[in-house]
Short mmCIF file of C-alpha atoms in Angstrom, two decimals:
data_model
loop_
_atom_site.label_atom_id
_atom_site.label_comp_id
_atom_site.label_asym_id
_atom_site.label_seq_id
_atom_site.Cartn_x
_atom_site.Cartn_y
_atom_site.Cartn_z
CA UNK A 1158 -37.74 110.65 -56.12
CA UNK A 1159 -36.07 108.19 -57.76
CA UNK A 1160 -32.62 107.55 -56.77
CA UNK A 1161 -29.41 105.82 -57.98
CA UNK A 1162 -27.19 104.37 -55.53
CA UNK A 1163 -23.89 104.75 -57.06
CA UNK A 1164 -20.45 103.08 -55.09
CA UNK A 1165 -18.07 103.47 -54.16
CA UNK A 1166 -17.93 106.83 -53.64
CA UNK A 1167 -14.48 107.10 -54.64
CA UNK A 1168 -11.52 104.98 -55.71
CA UNK A 1169 -7.34 105.34 -55.30
CA UNK A 1170 -5.42 102.88 -57.26
CA UNK A 1171 -1.87 103.10 -59.09
CA UNK A 1172 -1.73 103.65 -62.65
CA UNK A 1173 -2.24 99.93 -64.57
CA UNK A 1174 -4.96 99.02 -62.29
CA UNK A 1175 -8.52 97.89 -63.41
CA UNK A 1176 -11.71 99.73 -61.53
CA UNK A 1177 -15.15 98.92 -61.24
CA UNK A 1178 -18.29 100.73 -60.17
CA UNK A 1179 -21.79 100.11 -60.41
CA UNK A 1180 -25.34 101.62 -60.00
CA UNK A 1181 -28.07 99.83 -58.51
CA UNK A 1182 -31.59 100.77 -58.12
CA UNK A 1183 -35.37 99.38 -56.93
CA UNK A 1184 -36.56 101.22 -60.36
CA UNK A 1185 -36.46 99.56 -63.57
CA UNK A 1186 -34.68 101.47 -66.60
CA UNK A 1187 -35.01 101.25 -70.38
CA UNK A 1188 -31.45 103.16 -70.95
CA UNK A 1189 -28.25 103.68 -68.85
CA UNK A 1190 -25.64 105.84 -69.65
CA UNK A 1191 -22.09 106.56 -68.28
CA UNK A 1192 -20.74 109.92 -68.30
CA UNK A 1193 -17.12 111.20 -67.05
CA UNK A 1194 -17.20 114.94 -65.53
CA UNK A 1195 -13.66 116.72 -65.20
CA UNK A 1196 -14.06 119.88 -62.68
CA UNK A 1197 -15.93 122.92 -64.06
CA UNK A 1198 -16.81 120.78 -67.06
CA UNK A 1199 -19.86 119.13 -68.04
CA UNK A 1200 -20.31 115.40 -68.29
CA UNK A 1201 -18.93 113.93 -71.58
CA UNK A 1202 -20.63 110.88 -72.52
CA UNK A 1203 -19.03 107.42 -72.36
CA UNK A 1204 -21.43 105.12 -73.10
CA UNK A 1205 -24.92 104.09 -73.71
CA UNK A 1206 -26.77 100.96 -73.23
CA UNK A 1207 -30.05 100.21 -74.35
CA UNK A 1208 -30.99 96.27 -73.65
CA UNK A 1209 -30.90 93.99 -70.53
CA UNK A 1210 -27.93 92.33 -70.72
CA UNK A 1211 -26.28 94.50 -73.05
CA UNK A 1212 -22.29 94.61 -72.80
CA UNK A 1213 -20.69 97.55 -74.84
CA UNK A 1214 -17.10 98.56 -74.59
CA UNK A 1215 -15.27 101.88 -75.76
CA UNK A 1216 -11.60 101.48 -75.52
CA UNK A 1217 -10.60 100.54 -72.24
CA UNK A 1218 -14.19 100.81 -71.11
CA UNK A 1219 -16.47 98.25 -70.79
CA UNK A 1220 -20.32 98.52 -69.43
CA UNK A 1221 -23.22 96.44 -69.24
CA UNK A 1222 -27.18 96.80 -68.59
CA UNK A 1223 -28.12 94.52 -66.23
CA UNK A 1224 -30.27 91.63 -66.40
CA UNK A 1225 -33.09 92.59 -64.08
CA UNK A 1226 -32.47 96.17 -65.66
CA UNK A 1227 -32.06 97.99 -62.18
CA UNK A 1228 -28.37 98.21 -62.37
CA UNK A 1229 -25.45 98.86 -64.43
CA UNK A 1230 -21.72 98.42 -64.09
CA UNK A 1231 -18.81 100.28 -65.60
CA UNK A 1232 -14.89 98.63 -65.98
CA UNK A 1233 -12.11 100.87 -66.57
CA UNK A 1234 -8.99 98.80 -67.75
CA UNK A 1235 -5.48 99.50 -67.32
CA UNK A 1236 -6.10 102.59 -65.81
CA UNK A 1237 -3.65 105.87 -66.90
CA UNK A 1238 -3.50 109.52 -65.17
CA UNK A 1239 -6.39 111.01 -67.40
CA UNK A 1240 -8.68 108.93 -66.48
CA UNK A 1241 -8.63 110.91 -63.09
CA UNK A 1242 -12.46 112.82 -62.82
CA UNK A 1243 -15.62 111.80 -61.19
CA UNK A 1244 -18.01 109.15 -63.25
CA UNK A 1245 -21.59 108.94 -63.16
CA UNK A 1246 -24.49 106.55 -64.09
CA UNK A 1247 -27.20 108.04 -65.31
CA UNK A 1248 -30.86 106.21 -66.11
CA UNK A 1249 -34.25 106.50 -68.02
CA UNK A 1250 -36.70 105.22 -66.22
CA UNK A 1251 -39.26 102.80 -68.02
CA UNK A 1252 -42.50 104.60 -68.37
CA UNK A 1253 -41.96 107.33 -70.92
CA UNK A 1254 -40.21 110.19 -69.11
CA UNK A 1255 -37.65 111.73 -71.09
CA UNK A 1256 -35.50 112.71 -67.96
CA UNK A 1257 -32.44 111.15 -66.30
CA UNK A 1258 -31.73 110.04 -63.23
CA UNK A 1259 -27.86 110.37 -62.09
CA UNK A 1260 -26.01 109.00 -59.42
CA UNK A 1261 -23.89 110.97 -57.02
CA UNK A 1262 -21.00 110.19 -58.76
CA UNK A 1263 -18.00 108.58 -58.03
CA UNK A 1264 -14.09 110.21 -57.78
CA UNK A 1265 -11.33 108.51 -59.65
CA UNK A 1266 -8.09 109.07 -58.41
CA UNK A 1267 -5.03 107.57 -60.18
CA UNK A 1268 -1.85 107.96 -59.02
CA UNK A 1269 1.01 107.55 -61.45
CA UNK B 1002 -17.86 118.88 -85.10
CA UNK B 1003 -19.93 121.28 -82.67
CA UNK B 1004 -21.00 120.31 -79.98
CA UNK B 1005 -23.90 121.90 -77.33
CA UNK B 1006 -22.76 125.36 -76.40
CA UNK B 1007 -23.67 127.12 -73.35
CA UNK B 1008 -23.14 130.96 -72.49
CA UNK B 1009 -22.06 132.22 -70.33
CA UNK B 1010 -19.51 129.91 -68.66
CA UNK B 1011 -19.87 131.77 -65.22
CA UNK B 1012 -22.20 134.22 -63.79
CA UNK B 1013 -21.80 136.17 -60.58
CA UNK B 1014 -25.03 138.06 -59.22
CA UNK B 1015 -26.58 139.57 -56.41
CA UNK B 1016 -29.43 137.96 -54.49
CA UNK B 1017 -32.51 139.10 -56.13
CA UNK B 1018 -31.10 139.90 -59.40
CA UNK B 1019 -32.62 138.18 -62.84
CA UNK B 1020 -30.35 136.07 -64.51
CA UNK B 1021 -30.88 134.21 -68.30
CA UNK B 1022 -28.55 132.10 -69.94
CA UNK B 1023 -28.59 130.23 -73.41
CA UNK B 1024 -28.03 127.13 -74.86
CA UNK B 1025 -27.22 125.99 -78.14
CA UNK B 1026 -27.57 122.33 -78.98
CA UNK B 1027 -26.19 120.53 -81.23
CA UNK B 1028 -27.65 121.30 -84.41
CA UNK B 1029 -29.50 118.01 -85.68
CA UNK B 1030 -31.18 117.33 -82.16
CA UNK B 1031 -34.57 118.08 -81.57
CA UNK B 1032 -34.96 117.20 -77.95
CA UNK B 1033 -33.29 119.93 -75.50
CA UNK B 1034 -33.19 119.68 -71.64
CA UNK B 1035 -32.03 121.66 -68.48
CA UNK B 1036 -29.92 120.34 -65.51
CA UNK B 1037 -29.12 121.80 -62.15
CA UNK B 1038 -25.52 120.37 -60.39
CA UNK B 1039 -24.53 121.20 -57.19
CA UNK B 1040 -21.45 120.57 -55.40
CA UNK B 1041 -20.67 116.62 -54.94
CA UNK B 1042 -24.18 115.43 -56.59
CA UNK B 1043 -25.00 114.27 -59.88
CA UNK B 1044 -26.98 116.41 -62.01
CA UNK B 1045 -31.11 117.28 -61.63
CA UNK B 1046 -33.42 117.15 -64.47
CA UNK B 1047 -35.45 120.24 -64.68
CA UNK B 1048 -36.93 120.04 -67.91
CA UNK B 1049 -37.14 119.46 -71.38
CA UNK B 1050 -38.25 120.88 -74.91
CA UNK B 1051 -38.91 118.22 -77.95
CA UNK B 1052 -39.00 121.20 -80.88
CA UNK B 1053 -40.24 124.28 -78.98
CA UNK B 1054 -42.83 122.14 -77.07
CA UNK B 1055 -42.10 122.13 -73.44
CA UNK B 1056 -42.62 118.65 -72.29
CA UNK B 1057 -41.98 118.26 -69.32
CA UNK B 1058 -40.98 120.01 -66.01
CA UNK B 1059 -39.22 118.77 -62.98
CA UNK B 1060 -40.77 120.53 -59.04
CA UNK B 1061 -37.31 121.96 -58.83
CA UNK B 1062 -38.56 124.05 -61.34
CA UNK B 1063 -39.94 126.95 -59.28
CA UNK B 1064 -42.32 129.95 -59.90
CA UNK B 1065 -39.11 131.76 -60.63
CA UNK B 1066 -37.79 129.71 -63.51
CA UNK B 1067 -38.97 129.92 -66.97
CA UNK B 1068 -37.44 127.98 -69.82
CA UNK B 1069 -38.09 128.75 -73.87
CA UNK B 1070 -37.38 127.42 -77.10
CA UNK B 1071 -39.12 129.63 -78.92
CA UNK B 1072 -37.96 128.02 -82.74
CA UNK B 1073 -36.94 124.72 -81.68
CA UNK B 1074 -33.69 125.68 -81.86
CA UNK B 1075 -31.42 127.91 -79.28
CA UNK B 1076 -33.30 127.44 -75.65
CA UNK B 1077 -32.65 130.28 -72.87
CA UNK B 1078 -33.31 129.41 -69.04
CA UNK B 1079 -34.58 132.61 -66.92
CA UNK B 1080 -34.32 132.71 -63.19
CA UNK B 1081 -35.66 135.71 -61.36
CA UNK B 1082 -35.07 136.90 -58.17
CA UNK B 1083 -32.38 134.75 -57.44
CA UNK B 1084 -31.60 133.63 -54.25
CA UNK B 1085 -28.24 132.22 -52.70
CA UNK B 1086 -29.65 128.41 -53.36
CA UNK B 1087 -29.60 128.92 -56.89
CA UNK B 1088 -25.92 128.60 -56.89
CA UNK B 1089 -24.89 125.70 -59.03
CA UNK B 1090 -24.26 124.56 -62.31
CA UNK B 1091 -26.44 124.80 -64.86
CA UNK B 1092 -26.18 122.14 -67.51
CA UNK B 1093 -27.80 122.06 -71.22
CA UNK B 1094 -27.92 118.64 -72.93
CA UNK B 1095 -29.50 117.48 -76.17
CA UNK B 1096 -30.74 114.67 -77.88
CA UNK B 1097 -31.58 113.51 -81.29
CA UNK B 1098 -35.61 111.95 -81.13
CA UNK B 1099 -35.61 108.18 -82.45
CA UNK B 1100 -33.56 105.51 -81.84
CA UNK B 1101 -34.17 102.99 -78.68
CA UNK B 1102 -33.58 105.58 -75.44
CA UNK B 1103 -32.26 109.21 -74.91
CA UNK B 1104 -28.54 109.85 -75.61
CA UNK B 1105 -28.29 113.34 -74.05
CA UNK B 1106 -24.70 115.07 -74.72
CA UNK B 1107 -24.39 117.92 -72.20
CA UNK B 1108 -22.37 121.32 -72.69
CA UNK B 1109 -19.87 122.95 -70.50
CA UNK B 1110 -22.39 124.12 -68.02
CA UNK B 1111 -22.92 127.71 -66.82
CA UNK B 1112 -21.51 127.92 -63.46
CA UNK B 1113 -23.72 130.69 -61.15
CA UNK B 1114 -22.71 132.42 -57.94
CA UNK B 1115 -25.26 134.55 -56.21
CA UNK B 1116 -23.67 136.90 -53.27
#
């Protein structure tokens, strides 16, 4: 089936540092979404992207929809302890299906 | 502001028993999705409704699984004759038809443990 390659799988950073993560695929996507999930909870939507090249911010978070429509990245600036969690990318494939394909997640640890 | 609500949050059942989960989407949303998530993985798509019509099903949705959305509002996911491999987090999401693409909001999930 379709897969999203999300990297890195985990990061350990100091409070105040910036973080970057990305997702790539061999398939073309119409939509890219970024979610954060805390243990035992459902994913929380952070940013939604709908156009190739689109750059969108949500507070300290910035995400971009890749020009080729096969990738996306998420940046977190000036990390704080509450940024700890698992970040997932999700994409809606070109072709009309409503399903989202998810990456395996990036576990972020922030040391105060 | 009411988000997607799922009930129960946790369910422990014995192998072979049937279980049913409920999802109440965001009230104005007409699309409803079910996903399954196992430890260390991202959510995997199971099925999707537009209003009361079930429009897409994954191959993951075996014959033991059935989902309904009888009046286009809440939805139920039933698993018959549960197996240990069914242990997972079952997530429901909803979205509003229209716009440029899917914008799915997830509930808190139902954690199923089959013993």
